[in-house]
Short mmCIF file of C-alpha atoms in Angstrom, two decimals:
data_model
loop_
_atom_site.label_atom_id
_atom_site.label_comp_id
_atom_site.label_asym_id
_atom_site.label_seq_id
_atom_site.Cartn_x
_atom_site.Cartn_y
_atom_site.Cartn_z
CA GLN T 1 0.00 0.00 0.00
CA VAL T 2 1.08 3.53 -0.78
CA PRO T 3 -1.05 5.98 1.13
CA LEU T 4 -1.21 9.47 -0.32
CA VAL T 5 -3.25 11.80 1.85
CA GLU T 6 -4.26 15.19 0.49
CA SER T 7 -5.42 18.07 2.66
CA GLY T 8 -6.07 21.78 2.40
CA GLY T 9 -9.14 21.84 0.20
CA GLY T 10 -12.19 23.94 0.96
CA VAL T 11 -14.32 26.84 -0.20
CA VAL T 12 -12.47 29.97 -1.33
CA GLN T 13 -13.52 33.19 -3.01
CA PRO T 14 -12.42 34.00 -6.57
CA GLY T 15 -9.03 35.69 -6.62
CA ARG T 16 -7.92 34.20 -3.32
CA SER T 17 -5.29 31.56 -2.62
CA LEU T 18 -5.20 28.04 -1.25
CA ARG T 19 -2.40 25.59 -0.49
CA LEU T 20 -2.87 21.86 -0.88
CA SER T 21 -0.63 19.31 0.78
CA CYS T 22 -0.11 15.63 0.09
CA ALA T 23 1.58 13.44 2.67
CA ALA T 24 3.12 10.26 1.33
CA SER T 25 4.23 7.04 2.94
CA GLY T 26 5.06 3.46 2.02
CA PHE T 27 7.80 4.25 -0.48
CA ILE T 28 11.07 6.19 -0.74
CA PHE T 29 9.55 9.58 -1.48
CA SER T 30 12.75 11.21 -2.74
CA HIS T 31 13.05 8.61 -5.51
CA TYR T 32 9.85 9.50 -7.33
CA GLY T 33 8.34 12.41 -9.16
CA MET T 34 4.91 13.51 -7.99
CA GLN T 35 2.08 15.04 -9.93
CA TRP T 36 -1.31 16.68 -9.47
CA VAL T 37 -4.45 15.83 -11.44
CA ARG T 38 -7.85 17.47 -11.04
CA GLN T 39 -11.42 16.58 -11.88
CA ALA T 40 -14.18 19.16 -12.09
CA PRO T 41 -17.59 17.97 -10.84
CA GLY T 42 -19.07 15.50 -13.32
CA LYS T 43 -16.16 15.96 -15.73
CA GLY T 44 -13.06 14.07 -16.83
CA LEU T 45 -9.49 14.10 -15.58
CA GLU T 46 -7.14 17.00 -16.23
CA TRP T 47 -3.39 16.86 -15.63
CA VAL T 48 -2.25 19.91 -13.63
CA ALA T 49 1.42 19.81 -12.64
CA VAL T 50 4.52 17.68 -12.08
CA ILE T 51 7.60 17.98 -9.93
CA SER T 52 10.64 15.76 -10.35
CA ASN T 53 11.96 13.64 -7.52
CA ASP T 54 14.57 16.21 -6.51
CA GLY T 55 12.33 19.21 -7.11
CA SER T 56 14.54 20.63 -9.85
CA THR T 57 12.07 20.21 -12.72
CA LYS T 58 8.47 21.37 -12.84
CA TYR T 59 5.85 21.57 -15.57
CA TYR T 60 2.34 23.00 -15.54
CA ALA T 61 -0.83 22.82 -17.58
CA ASP T 62 -1.44 25.99 -19.58
CA SER T 63 -4.68 26.50 -17.63
CA VAL T 64 -2.77 27.01 -14.35
CA LYS T 65 0.63 28.29 -15.51
CA GLY T 66 1.63 31.45 -13.68
CA ARG T 67 -1.00 30.92 -10.97
CA PHE T 68 -0.13 27.52 -9.45
CA THR T 69 3.21 26.44 -7.98
CA VAL T 70 4.19 22.88 -7.14
CA SER T 71 6.87 22.17 -4.54
CA ARG T 72 8.02 19.36 -2.30
CA ASP T 73 9.80 18.74 0.99
CA ASN T 74 11.59 15.42 0.81
CA SER T 75 12.46 15.58 4.53
CA ARG T 76 8.72 15.55 5.29
CA ASN T 77 7.59 13.25 2.45
CA THR T 78 5.16 15.94 1.35
CA VAL T 79 4.28 17.62 -1.93
CA PHE T 80 2.42 20.91 -2.14
CA LEU T 81 0.30 22.80 -4.65
CA GLU T 82 0.09 26.54 -4.05
CA MET T 83 -2.90 27.94 -5.94
CA ASN T 84 -3.20 31.70 -6.43
CA SER T 85 -5.69 33.91 -8.27
CA LEU T 86 -8.27 31.15 -8.10
CA ARG T 87 -11.12 31.12 -10.59
CA ALA T 88 -14.49 29.40 -10.64
CA GLU T 89 -13.16 27.02 -13.29
CA ASP T 90 -10.54 25.77 -10.81
CA THR T 91 -13.33 24.12 -8.83
CA ALA T 92 -12.45 20.44 -8.77
CA VAL T 93 -11.28 17.46 -6.77
CA TYR T 94 -7.49 17.62 -6.72
CA TYR T 95 -5.60 14.33 -6.68
CA CYS T 96 -2.00 13.83 -5.69
CA VAL T 97 -0.42 11.01 -7.71
CA LYS T 98 2.79 9.04 -7.55
CA GLU T 99 4.76 8.19 -10.65
CA GLY T 100 5.33 4.55 -11.43
CA ASN T 101 8.91 4.81 -12.68
CA ARG T 102 11.61 5.84 -10.27
CA GLY T 103 13.29 9.10 -11.23
CA ASP T 104 11.30 9.43 -14.46
CA TYR T 105 8.67 12.14 -14.44
CA ASN T 106 7.45 11.01 -17.86
CA SER T 107 5.62 8.14 -16.26
CA TYR T 108 2.24 6.64 -15.63
CA PHE T 109 0.58 7.05 -12.23
CA ASP T 110 0.55 3.95 -10.08
CA TYR T 111 -1.00 5.41 -6.92
CA TRP T 112 -3.55 8.14 -6.36
CA GLY T 113 -4.64 9.93 -3.22
CA GLN T 114 -8.29 10.09 -2.24
CA GLY T 115 -8.55 13.67 -3.48
CA THR T 116 -9.43 16.98 -1.85
CA LEU T 117 -12.26 19.21 -3.08
CA VAL T 118 -11.56 22.84 -3.90
CA THR T 119 -14.60 25.03 -4.48
CA VAL T 120 -14.07 28.54 -5.81
CA SER T 121 -17.19 30.57 -5.21
CA SER T 122 -18.26 33.93 -3.88
CA VAL L 1 0.18 19.29 -27.23
CA ILE L 2 -0.85 15.74 -28.05
CA TRP L 3 -4.62 15.44 -28.49
CA VAL L 4 -6.36 12.30 -27.30
CA THR L 5 -9.61 11.03 -28.80
CA GLN L 6 -11.30 8.30 -26.76
CA SER L 7 -14.33 6.37 -27.96
CA PRO L 8 -17.05 5.58 -27.28
CA SER L 9 -18.07 8.02 -24.54
CA LEU L 10 -20.81 5.66 -23.39
CA LEU L 11 -20.87 1.89 -23.70
CA SER L 12 -23.74 -0.37 -22.67
CA ALA L 13 -23.00 -4.02 -22.07
CA SER L 14 -24.01 -7.05 -20.03
CA THR L 15 -22.05 -9.20 -17.63
CA GLY L 16 -20.16 -11.82 -19.58
CA ASP L 17 -19.72 -9.57 -22.63
CA ARG L 18 -16.43 -8.62 -24.22
CA VAL L 19 -15.96 -4.88 -24.80
CA THR L 20 -13.33 -2.66 -26.35
CA ILE L 21 -12.50 1.00 -25.79
CA SER L 22 -10.29 2.93 -28.17
CA CYS L 23 -7.92 5.86 -27.89
CA ARG L 24 -6.31 7.67 -30.78
CA MET L 25 -3.39 10.08 -30.38
CA SER L 26 -2.69 13.08 -32.59
CA GLN L 27 0.93 11.97 -32.94
CA ASP L 28 3.12 8.93 -32.37
CA ILE L 29 3.63 8.23 -28.64
CA ASN L 30 5.37 4.86 -29.02
CA ASN L 31 3.80 2.86 -26.16
CA TYR L 32 3.64 5.60 -23.52
CA LEU L 33 -0.01 4.94 -22.73
CA ALA L 34 -1.88 4.05 -19.54
CA TRP L 35 -5.45 3.01 -18.79
CA TYR L 36 -7.28 3.87 -15.56
CA GLN L 37 -10.59 2.76 -14.04
CA GLN L 38 -12.66 5.12 -11.91
CA LYS L 39 -15.71 4.21 -9.86
CA PRO L 40 -18.16 6.86 -8.60
CA GLY L 41 -16.79 8.86 -5.69
CA LYS L 42 -13.41 7.14 -5.85
CA ALA L 43 -9.97 8.00 -7.17
CA PRO L 44 -8.89 6.42 -10.46
CA GLU L 45 -6.85 3.23 -10.34
CA LEU L 46 -4.15 2.12 -12.74
CA LEU L 47 -5.06 -0.87 -14.91
CA ILE L 48 -2.46 -0.95 -17.66
CA TYR L 49 0.74 0.90 -18.49
CA ALA L 50 3.16 0.83 -21.41
CA ALA L 51 0.08 0.16 -23.54
CA SER L 52 -0.12 -3.53 -22.67
CA THR L 53 1.46 -4.24 -19.26
CA LEU L 54 -1.05 -5.24 -16.62
CA GLN L 55 -0.60 -3.52 -13.26
CA SER L 56 -0.05 -5.91 -10.36
CA GLY L 57 -3.32 -7.18 -8.93
CA VAL L 58 -5.44 -6.30 -11.96
CA PRO L 59 -7.49 -9.26 -13.27
CA SER L 60 -6.30 -10.88 -16.48
CA ARG L 61 -9.64 -10.20 -18.20
CA PHE L 62 -8.24 -6.69 -18.79
CA SER L 63 -5.82 -6.31 -21.66
CA GLY L 64 -4.32 -3.49 -23.66
CA SER L 65 -2.88 -3.29 -27.13
CA GLY L 66 -1.55 -0.84 -29.66
CA SER L 67 1.45 1.32 -30.40
CA GLY L 68 2.11 4.60 -32.13
CA THR L 69 -1.23 6.40 -32.36
CA ASP L 70 -3.95 3.78 -31.90
CA PHE L 71 -4.64 1.90 -28.68
CA THR L 72 -7.32 -0.41 -27.33
CA LEU L 73 -8.48 -1.57 -23.91
CA THR L 74 -10.32 -4.87 -23.95
CA ILE L 75 -12.32 -6.34 -21.11
CA SER L 76 -13.26 -9.93 -21.72
CA PHE L 77 -16.11 -11.56 -19.82
CA LEU L 78 -17.38 -8.46 -18.01
CA GLN L 79 -17.99 -8.76 -14.29
CA SER L 80 -20.37 -6.59 -12.24
CA GLU L 81 -17.46 -4.74 -10.64
CA ASP L 82 -16.18 -3.64 -14.07
CA PHE L 83 -19.00 -1.15 -14.65
CA ALA L 84 -17.17 2.11 -14.20
CA THR L 85 -15.57 4.91 -16.18
CA TYR L 86 -12.32 4.28 -18.05
CA TYR L 87 -9.68 6.79 -19.10
CA CYS L 88 -6.65 6.52 -21.30
CA GLN L 89 -3.67 8.84 -20.79
CA HIS L 90 -0.44 9.38 -22.66
CA TYR L 91 2.77 10.14 -20.79
CA TYR L 92 5.05 10.72 -23.79
CA ASN L 93 5.58 14.39 -22.98
CA PHE L 94 3.87 17.23 -21.11
CA PRO L 95 1.01 17.82 -20.76
CA HIS L 96 0.09 14.21 -19.97
CA THR L 97 -3.32 14.46 -21.62
CA PHE L 98 -6.21 12.19 -20.67
CA GLY L 99 -8.92 10.91 -22.95
CA GLN L 100 -12.45 12.15 -22.40
CA GLY L 101 -13.49 8.95 -20.62
CA THR L 102 -15.75 6.02 -21.43
CA GLN L 103 -18.64 5.27 -19.10
CA LEU L 104 -19.35 1.54 -19.13
CA GLU L 105 -22.91 0.92 -18.02
CA ILE L 106 -25.08 -2.12 -17.53
CA LYS L 107 -27.39 -2.78 -20.47
#
């Protein structure tokens, strides 16, 4: 088992910020890239962001580029998603996911967290 | 950006049936393709990676095929627990685009 536990979701007004956290266990965290995927209510999956195992490489979806920042703390086995300038269209369940291939951020996702709901509404 | 076209969006079938779901990529991705299953209210789960490699613990009635731009997920002898939504995803480069999803429902 590879528990990934997200936290930090909630209701936030448009234009405000929110920080999601994902605590990992059951594997050597510093060996694997981590990614974020979101799912708007009743919709499909959308890839959001990736961070390499050492934190040196990051990529973002165009829809969040410049507003979201992914980071990680390997000493705490935790990955973060800082979300600024939130919009109604950012409303979604946000999943933290682990990459299947060690040290390769171009990888499939072998474990998913349970997700945390972010609702952007006034 | 690599565009992903998944079909059908809705599939009706009965237990015991064999079904196929297709994904087409807008460019060659070699075999950098995964399939996921999602049940209502739950996180997706990995079924297949590298187009045809079954994830540990996934029943052998699931299989994947294809390479390049055209890929297929096949479920042989459907079981009740297989009625769910299925997504393909490429991981050839960023963004790792998902297909639109296929909802597999009981006929």
